[in-house]
Coordinates of C-alpha atoms and ligand atoms in Angstrom, one line a residue:
M15 CA 1.6 -17.5 14.1
I16 CA 1.5 -15.6 11.1
K17 CA -0.5 -12.5 10.3
A18 CA -1.0 -10.8 6.9
I19 CA -2.3 -6.9 7.9
V20 CA -3.8 -5.5 3.8
G21 CA -6.0 -3.4 2.7
A22 CA -9.7 -4.1 1.2
N23 CA -9.7 -1.1 -1.1
W24 CA -7.8 1.7 -3.1
G25 CA -5.0 1.7 -0.2
D26 CA -4.3 4.6 2.3
E27 CA -7.2 2.4 4.8
G28 CA -5.1 3.3 7.7
K29 CA -2.8 0.2 7.6
G30 CA 0.8 1.4 8.9
K31 CA -1.4 2.5 12.7
I32 CA -3.0 -1.1 12.5
T33 CA 0.3 -2.3 11.5
D34 CA 2.0 0.0 14.4
M35 CA -0.5 -1.3 16.9
C36 CA 0.0 -5.2 15.8
A37 CA 3.6 -4.9 15.4
A38 CA 3.7 -5.0 19.6
G39 CA 3.2 -8.3 19.6
S40 CA 5.7 -9.3 17.2
D41 CA 9.1 -10.9 16.3
I42 CA 8.7 -10.2 13.4
V43 CA 7.8 -7.7 10.3
V44 CA 7.8 -7.9 6.6
R45 CA 7.4 -5.4 3.5
F46 CA 6.3 -8.5 0.7
Q47 CA 5.7 -6.4 -1.9
G48 CA 5.4 -3.1 -3.8
G49 CA 8.3 -0.3 -3.5
S50 CA 8.5 3.4 -2.4
N51 CA 4.6 4.2 -4.5
A52 CA 3.0 4.4 -1.3
G53 CA 3.2 5.2 2.5
H54 CA 1.6 4.0 5.5
T55 CA 1.2 7.3 7.4
I56 CA 3.1 6.5 11.4
I57 CA 1.8 8.5 14.7
N58 CA 3.5 7.5 18.1
D59 CA 5.2 8.6 21.0
K60 CA 8.2 9.1 18.7
G61 CA 6.6 11.4 15.8
K62 CA 5.2 11.1 12.5
F63 CA 6.4 9.5 10.0
A64 CA 5.5 8.9 6.4
L65 CA 7.0 4.9 5.4
H66 CA 8.1 4.4 2.2
Q67 CA 10.4 1.4 2.5
L68 CA 10.8 1.0 5.9
P69 CA 8.5 -2.2 7.5
S70 CA 6.2 -0.3 10.2
G71 CA 7.6 -2.7 12.7
I72 CA 10.8 0.0 13.5
F73 CA 9.3 1.7 16.3
H74 CA 9.7 -1.3 18.0
E75 CA 13.3 -2.1 19.6
D76 CA 12.5 -5.8 19.9
T77 CA 11.4 -5.9 16.6
L78 CA 13.1 -7.3 13.7
N79 CA 12.0 -5.8 10.5
I80 CA 12.5 -7.4 6.8
I81 CA 12.4 -6.0 3.6
A82 CA 11.4 -9.0 1.4
N83 CA 12.0 -10.5 -2.1
G84 CA 8.8 -9.4 -3.4
V85 CA 9.5 -5.7 -2.6
A86 CA 10.6 -2.7 -5.6
L87 CA 13.8 -2.1 -3.7
N88 CA 14.7 2.1 -4.0
I89 CA 18.2 1.9 -2.2
D90 CA 18.1 5.8 -2.4
Y91 CA 15.3 6.2 -0.6
L92 CA 15.8 3.6 1.7
M93 CA 18.9 5.2 3.2
K94 CA 16.6 8.4 3.0
E95 CA 14.3 6.7 5.5
I96 CA 16.6 5.2 7.5
E97 CA 18.7 8.6 8.2
T98 CA 14.8 11.0 8.8
V99 CA 13.7 7.8 11.5
K100 CA 17.4 7.6 13.2
S101 CA 17.6 11.0 13.6
A102 CA 13.9 10.9 15.2
G103 CA 16.1 8.3 17.9
V104 CA 14.1 5.3 16.4
K105 CA 16.1 1.4 16.6
F106 CA 15.6 -1.2 15.1
K107 CA 17.2 -4.3 13.0
L108 CA 16.4 -4.0 9.2
I109 CA 17.1 -7.1 6.9
I110 CA 16.9 -6.8 2.8
S111 CA 17.0 -10.0 1.3
E112 CA 19.0 -10.9 -1.2
R113 CA 16.3 -11.9 -4.0
A114 CA 15.2 -8.8 -3.7
Q115 CA 14.9 -6.8 -6.6
V116 CA 16.9 -3.2 -7.0
L117 CA 15.3 -0.2 -8.4
L118 CA 17.2 1.3 -11.4
P119 CA 17.4 4.9 -12.2
H120 CA 16.1 4.3 -15.7
H121 CA 12.7 2.7 -13.7
V122 CA 11.6 5.7 -12.6
L123 CA 13.0 8.0 -15.9
L124 CA 10.5 5.7 -17.7
D125 CA 7.6 5.9 -15.7
E126 CA 8.6 9.6 -16.5
Y127 CA 8.8 9.6 -20.0
E128 CA 6.0 7.2 -20.6
E129 CA 3.1 9.4 -18.5
E130 CA 4.5 12.3 -20.5
R131 CA 4.8 10.5 -24.3
L132 CA 0.4 9.0 -22.8
G133 CA -0.7 12.4 -22.2
D134 CA -4.6 12.5 -21.9
K135 CA -4.6 9.0 -21.5
K136 CA -1.7 8.5 -18.2
F137 CA -2.4 6.5 -15.8
G138 CA -1.9 8.8 -12.6
S139 CA 1.6 7.4 -12.0
T140 CA 3.3 8.4 -8.5
K141 CA 6.7 8.3 -11.4
S142 CA 8.6 6.4 -8.3
G143 CA 9.1 3.7 -11.5
I144 CA 6.7 0.4 -10.2
A145 CA 5.2 -0.3 -13.5
P146 CA 9.2 -0.1 -15.5
F147 CA 10.4 -1.8 -12.8
F148 CA 8.3 -4.8 -12.6
A149 CA 8.0 -5.1 -16.0
D150 CA 11.9 -5.5 -16.0
K151 CA 11.9 -8.0 -12.9
Y152 CA 9.3 -9.8 -14.9
S153 CA 11.1 -9.9 -18.4
K154 CA 13.8 -11.5 -16.3
V155 CA 16.0 -8.5 -17.0
G156 CA 16.3 -7.4 -13.1
L157 CA 19.0 -7.6 -10.8
Q158 CA 18.9 -8.9 -8.0
V159 CA 20.1 -7.7 -4.4
W160 CA 22.7 -10.8 -4.5
E161 CA 23.9 -9.7 -8.1
L162 CA 25.7 -6.0 -6.3
Y163 CA 28.3 -8.0 -4.3
D164 CA 29.4 -10.0 -8.1
R165 CA 31.4 -6.7 -9.4
E166 CA 32.2 -8.6 -12.8
H167 CA 29.3 -10.3 -13.2
L168 CA 27.3 -6.7 -12.1
K169 CA 29.1 -4.7 -15.3
E170 CA 28.3 -7.5 -17.6
R171 CA 24.4 -7.0 -17.2
L172 CA 24.3 -3.7 -16.4
K173 CA 26.2 -3.6 -19.8
G174 CA 23.5 -5.8 -21.5
M175 CA 20.8 -4.2 -20.2
Y176 CA 21.9 -0.4 -21.1
E177 CA 22.2 -1.4 -24.4
K178 CA 18.3 -2.2 -25.0
I179 CA 17.6 1.1 -22.5
N180 CA 19.3 3.5 -24.7
V181 CA 17.8 2.6 -28.1
Q182 CA 14.3 3.0 -26.2
F183 CA 15.4 6.5 -24.7
K184 CA 16.9 8.0 -27.7
Y185 CA 14.3 7.2 -30.3
L186 CA 10.7 6.3 -28.4
Y187 CA 11.3 8.6 -26.0
N188 CA 13.5 11.1 -27.5
K189 CA 15.9 11.7 -24.3
P190 CA 19.6 10.9 -23.6
E191 CA 21.2 8.1 -22.5
I192 CA 22.4 6.6 -19.7
D193 CA 25.9 5.4 -19.2
Y194 CA 25.8 2.3 -17.6
N195 CA 29.5 2.9 -16.0
E196 CA 27.9 5.1 -13.7
V197 CA 25.1 3.3 -12.7
Y198 CA 27.1 0.9 -12.1
E199 CA 29.2 2.9 -9.8
T200 CA 25.5 4.3 -7.9
L201 CA 25.0 0.5 -7.3
I202 CA 28.9 -0.6 -5.7
G203 CA 28.0 2.9 -3.6
Y204 CA 24.6 1.2 -2.6
A205 CA 26.2 -2.3 -2.2
D206 CA 28.2 -1.4 0.0
I207 CA 26.2 0.7 2.6
I208 CA 23.3 -2.1 2.4
K209 CA 26.0 -4.7 3.0
D210 CA 25.2 -5.9 6.7
N211 CA 21.6 -5.5 6.6
V212 CA 21.4 -8.9 3.7
A213 CA 20.6 -12.1 4.4
D214 CA 18.3 -15.3 2.8
T215 CA 15.2 -14.0 4.5
T216 CA 13.1 -17.0 3.0
K217 CA 15.5 -18.6 5.2
I218 CA 15.0 -16.0 8.3
L219 CA 11.6 -17.0 8.1
R220 CA 11.5 -20.4 7.6
D221 CA 12.9 -21.2 10.8
A222 CA 10.9 -18.6 12.4
V223 CA 7.8 -20.4 11.9
K224 CA 8.9 -23.7 13.3
E225 CA 10.2 -22.0 16.7
G226 CA 6.7 -20.6 16.1
K227 CA 7.1 -16.6 16.2
N228 CA 4.9 -14.2 15.5
I229 CA 5.3 -12.8 12.4
L230 CA 3.4 -9.7 10.3
L231 CA 3.2 -9.8 6.7
E232 CA 2.6 -6.4 5.6
G233 CA 0.9 -4.8 2.9
Q234 CA 0.8 -2.0 0.4
L235 CA -2.2 -0.3 -1.1
G236 CA -5.3 -2.4 -1.4
A237 CA -7.1 -5.1 -3.1
L238 CA -8.7 -2.8 -6.0
K239 CA -5.3 -1.7 -6.9
D240 CA -4.4 -5.5 -7.9
T241 CA -2.9 -5.9 -10.7
D242 CA -5.2 -9.2 -11.4
H243 CA -8.4 -8.1 -9.1
G244 CA -8.5 -4.6 -8.7
I245 CA -9.6 -1.9 -11.5
Y246 CA -6.9 -2.9 -14.1
P247 CA -4.6 -1.3 -16.0
Y248 CA -5.3 1.9 -12.9
V249 CA -3.5 -0.4 -10.6
T250 CA -0.2 -1.3 -9.2
S251 CA 2.5 -3.5 -10.1
S252 CA 2.4 -6.2 -8.0
S253 CA 0.2 -8.1 -6.2
T254 CA -1.6 -6.3 -3.1
L255 CA -3.5 -9.6 -2.0
A256 CA -2.6 -11.3 1.5
G257 CA -1.9 -14.3 -0.8
Y258 CA 0.6 -13.4 -2.5
A259 CA 2.1 -12.5 0.5
A260 CA 3.3 -16.0 0.6
V261 CA 5.6 -15.5 -2.9
G262 CA 6.9 -12.4 -1.3
A263 CA 8.4 -12.7 1.8
G264 CA 8.6 -16.6 0.9
V265 CA 6.7 -18.2 3.5
P266 CA 4.0 -20.9 3.7
P267 CA 0.8 -20.2 2.4
H268 CA -1.2 -22.4 4.9
E269 CA 0.9 -20.8 7.8
I270 CA -1.0 -17.0 7.4
K271 CA -3.6 -18.2 9.9
N272 CA -5.2 -14.6 10.8
I273 CA -5.4 -12.0 7.1
T274 CA -7.1 -8.3 8.9
V275 CA -7.9 -6.8 6.0
I276 CA -7.9 -2.5 7.2
T277 CA -11.2 -0.2 6.0
K278 CA -12.1 3.0 6.4
A279 CA -15.0 4.8 7.2
Y280 CA -15.4 6.2 3.8
S281 CA -13.5 6.0 0.2
S282 CA -10.5 7.2 -1.4
A283 CA -8.1 6.9 -4.2
V284 CA -5.5 8.2 -5.7
G285 CA -4.7 7.9 -9.1
E286 CA -7.0 7.6 -12.3
G287 CA -9.6 4.8 -12.4
P288 CA -13.3 4.2 -12.3
F289 CA -14.3 5.1 -8.3
V290 CA -18.3 4.4 -8.3
S291 CA -19.0 6.4 -4.6
E292 CA -16.7 9.3 -5.4
I293 CA -18.4 12.6 -4.6
F294 CA -17.4 16.4 -5.8
G295 CA -17.2 19.8 -5.2
D296 CA -17.6 20.8 -1.9
E297 CA -19.4 17.9 -0.4
A298 CA -16.0 16.4 -1.3
D299 CA -12.9 19.0 -0.2
K300 CA -14.9 18.9 3.4
L301 CA -14.2 15.0 3.7
R302 CA -11.1 15.2 2.3
R303 CA -10.1 18.4 4.7
K304 CA -11.8 16.5 7.8
G305 CA -9.9 12.8 6.8
G306 CA -7.1 11.0 8.1
D307 CA -5.4 12.7 10.8
S308 CA -4.6 15.9 8.9
G309 CA -6.7 15.8 5.7
E310 CA -6.6 13.6 2.4
F311 CA -3.7 14.2 1.2
G312 CA -0.8 11.6 -0.6
A313 CA 1.9 10.6 2.0
T314 CA 4.0 9.9 -1.0
T315 CA 3.0 12.6 -3.1
G316 CA 0.8 15.2 -1.4
R317 CA -1.5 15.3 -4.2
P318 CA -5.1 15.5 -3.0
R319 CA -7.5 12.3 -3.1
R320 CA -10.3 11.5 -4.3
V321 CA -13.4 11.1 -2.2
G322 CA -16.5 9.8 -1.5
W323 CA -19.0 7.4 1.0
F324 CA -17.9 4.2 1.4
D325 CA -18.3 1.2 -0.8
A326 CA -20.2 -1.6 0.7
V327 CA -19.9 -4.0 -2.3
A328 CA -16.3 -3.2 -3.6
T329 CA -15.8 -3.6 0.5
R330 CA -17.3 -7.0 0.7
Y331 CA -15.0 -7.7 -2.9
G332 CA -11.9 -6.8 -1.1
C333 CA -12.4 -8.6 2.0
E334 CA -13.5 -11.5 -0.4
V335 CA -10.5 -11.8 -2.3
Q336 CA -8.2 -11.1 0.4
G337 CA -10.1 -13.9 2.5
A338 CA -10.5 -12.3 5.3
T339 CA -10.4 -13.9 8.3
E340 CA -11.4 -9.8 9.9
V341 CA -11.8 -6.6 9.7
V342 CA -11.1 -3.4 10.8
M343 CA -13.0 -0.1 9.9
T344 CA -10.4 2.9 10.7
C345 CA -11.6 6.8 10.6
L346 CA -14.0 6.5 11.8
D347 CA -14.0 10.2 13.1
V348 CA -14.0 11.7 10.5
L349 CA -17.6 11.6 9.5
S350 CA -18.5 12.9 13.1
Y351 CA -19.5 16.9 11.3
L352 CA -22.1 14.8 9.2
D353 CA -25.7 14.6 9.6
E354 CA -26.7 12.0 7.3
I355 CA -24.0 9.5 6.4
K356 CA -24.1 7.2 2.5
V357 CA -23.9 4.3 2.0
C358 CA -23.3 2.8 -1.7
T359 CA -24.8 -0.6 -1.0
G360 CA -25.1 -1.6 -5.6
Y361 CA -24.2 -0.6 -8.3
E362 CA -26.8 0.3 -11.2
L363 CA -26.1 -0.2 -14.3
D364 CA -28.4 -0.9 -18.0
G365 CA -31.6 -1.0 -15.6
K366 CA -30.1 -3.7 -12.7
E367 CA -28.2 -3.4 -9.8
Y368 CA -25.4 -5.2 -8.8
K369 CA -24.0 -6.9 -5.5
E370 CA -20.7 -8.2 -7.7
F371 CA -17.9 -5.4 -8.2
L372 CA -17.3 -5.8 -11.5
T373 CA -14.4 -5.1 -14.5
T374 CA -13.6 -2.1 -15.6
K375 CA -15.4 -0.6 -18.1
K376 CA -18.6 -1.7 -16.4
L377 CA -17.4 0.0 -13.0
Y378 CA -17.0 3.5 -14.8
D379 CA -20.7 3.7 -16.5
A380 CA -22.1 2.0 -13.8
K381 CA -24.2 4.3 -11.1
P382 CA -24.0 4.3 -7.3
V383 CA -27.5 3.1 -4.8
Y384 CA -27.4 4.3 -2.2
T385 CA -28.4 3.4 1.9
T386 CA -29.1 6.7 3.3
L387 CA -28.5 6.6 7.5
K388 CA -28.6 8.5 10.2
G389 CA -25.0 11.1 11.2
W390 CA -24.1 11.4 15.1
K391 CA -23.2 15.0 14.9
T392 CA -20.7 14.4 17.9
D393 CA -16.9 14.0 18.4
I394 CA -16.2 10.3 19.1
R395 CA -12.7 10.7 19.6
G396 CA -11.0 10.4 23.2
I397 CA -14.2 6.7 23.2
D398 CA -12.2 4.5 24.7
S399 CA -14.5 1.9 24.2
F400 CA -17.9 0.9 21.2
D401 CA -20.1 0.2 23.7
K402 CA -19.7 4.3 24.6
L403 CA -20.5 5.5 21.0
P404 CA -23.8 7.2 20.4
D405 CA -26.0 4.7 18.7
E406 CA -25.8 6.3 15.5
A407 CA -22.4 5.3 15.5
K408 CA -22.4 1.3 16.5
A409 CA -25.7 1.3 13.5
Y410 CA -23.0 2.4 11.1
V411 CA -20.5 0.2 11.7
E412 CA -22.8 -2.5 12.7
F413 CA -25.0 -1.9 9.2
I414 CA -22.0 -2.0 7.1
E415 CA -20.7 -5.6 8.9
K416 CA -24.0 -6.5 7.6
E417 CA -23.0 -5.8 4.2
I418 CA -19.6 -6.7 3.9
G419 CA -20.2 -9.7 5.4
F420 CA -17.8 -10.1 7.8
K421 CA -17.2 -8.8 11.6
I422 CA -15.6 -5.9 12.6
S423 CA -13.0 -6.6 15.2
M424 CA -11.9 -3.0 15.5
V425 CA -13.0 0.6 14.7
S426 CA -10.5 3.2 14.8
N427 CA -11.4 6.9 16.6
G428 CA -8.5 8.8 15.7
P429 CA -4.9 8.2 14.3
K430 CA -2.8 7.1 17.9
R431 CA -2.1 4.1 18.5
D432 CA -4.2 4.1 21.7
E433 CA -7.6 5.4 19.6
I434 CA -9.2 2.1 18.8
L435 CA -12.0 -0.1 20.1
F436 CA -11.9 -3.5 19.9
R437 CA -15.2 -5.2 19.4
D438 CA -16.4 -8.6 21.1
Ligands
LIG26 P1 -2.2 3.1 4.8 O1 -1.0 3.9 3.7 O2 -3.3 2.8 4.6 O3 -1.4 2.8 6.1 O4 -2.9 4.7 4.9 P2 -2.7 5.7 5.0 O5 -1.1 6.2 6.3 O6 -1.6 6.8 3.7 O7 -3.6 6.7 5.1 C1 -4.7 6.7 6.6 C2 -4.5 8.0 7.1 O8 -5.6 8.4 8.2 C3 -3.2 8.4 8.1 O9 -3.2 10.1 8.3 C4 -3.5 8.0 10.0 O10 -2.7 9.0 10.0 C5 -5.2 8.3 9.8 N1 -5.6 7.7 10.4 C6 -5.6 6.6 10.3 N2 -6.3 6.0 11.4 C7 -6.7 6.6 11.7 C8 -8.1 7.1 12.4 O11 -9.0 6.5 13.2 N3 -9.0 8.3 12.6 C9 -7.8 9.4 12.4 N4 -9.0 10.7 12.0 N5 -7.2 9.5 10.8 C10 -6.6 8.0 10.8

């Protein structure tokens, strides 16, 4: 059975925790898109980890972890991450697709230079090189992992690649040129380090499907950051949807039987772009400090996340475009300090109320329509069944369930693995 765990919103919904939890019953955990630009925070008996490249299945020794073809492979970053988890005593099995593309030094530099050039109009990029990487991939000038093992070919490819890039560096950005020989040497070193981990992962996955193995596909970011269906252009440069998992991992789409979509009990977002239910000032500071396991600050960049009330319009859309078969709500415990809790149930624009997610400019102009619910004002961490939650907390979950039109199968009431409440 193949299960995908993906985000309904802007990312940071707590997918890492749920994936780590579900990985226990999985034979294989796969990262199928994105790169080192977003991270999952996982807290378990081995410690607290921020994973950016490694799949969340690494904490289960028998689970095979795959970095699939759809991922932007930052080898330098991956090595550092492997060192960190290994030094915490984590042992794992990892395979990297020979078709995954390699993030190169100029991608990171281009990301930086372009944000600098854009000034006020910048996208709020994490400067991990993701947009230039995917631009190269789809312009067919990227580099697949297998190419690292054919030295003559590699040198030729790099030579051709940097002729064009250096023109851009010199004349558009007024920056130093890159010596392709240096990049070549770095890549040869990388190739050697990962050689035992490289394989045809789509074959491994096809075989695993035939053998009826349990496969978990792990998404990064959320539906609203999807290149096509999100808040373009304030999106990421690869598809974040469960539908893309079939391509990014190389598995038959009809085999993905379970699509678990994660949403958080309130909203948070990083980067620029419209955010209808965003809150500001003291109200936002308080929620930001209470949020997640140690405040809403980016796992990759440490920058404060934008926060707001739960957006039922955006979340319903996020669940629908993902094709949710179930929904998990995380961070319900975070809201325990509030007397009243608002939920955005519509968008008002030009005197009309919309229940549909809108295109970017309209989202900027839209005002939130709120329904106010009563808070529960009591700590709910440590409660071990949904029925034992205060009535107001149950009512909050049930209200949202009705608004988004999807069943919430689990509610998370703390960052730890076992802080999870199952619904019937
Ligand atoms: P991901 O990228 O979707 O995995 O999300 P992040 O890891 O960036 O952000 C989720 C944050 O919320 C992390 O700090 C988690 O440890 C934390 N978290 C997950 N579930 C819960 C929960 O139910 N309650 C609280 N308080 N924190 C949670």
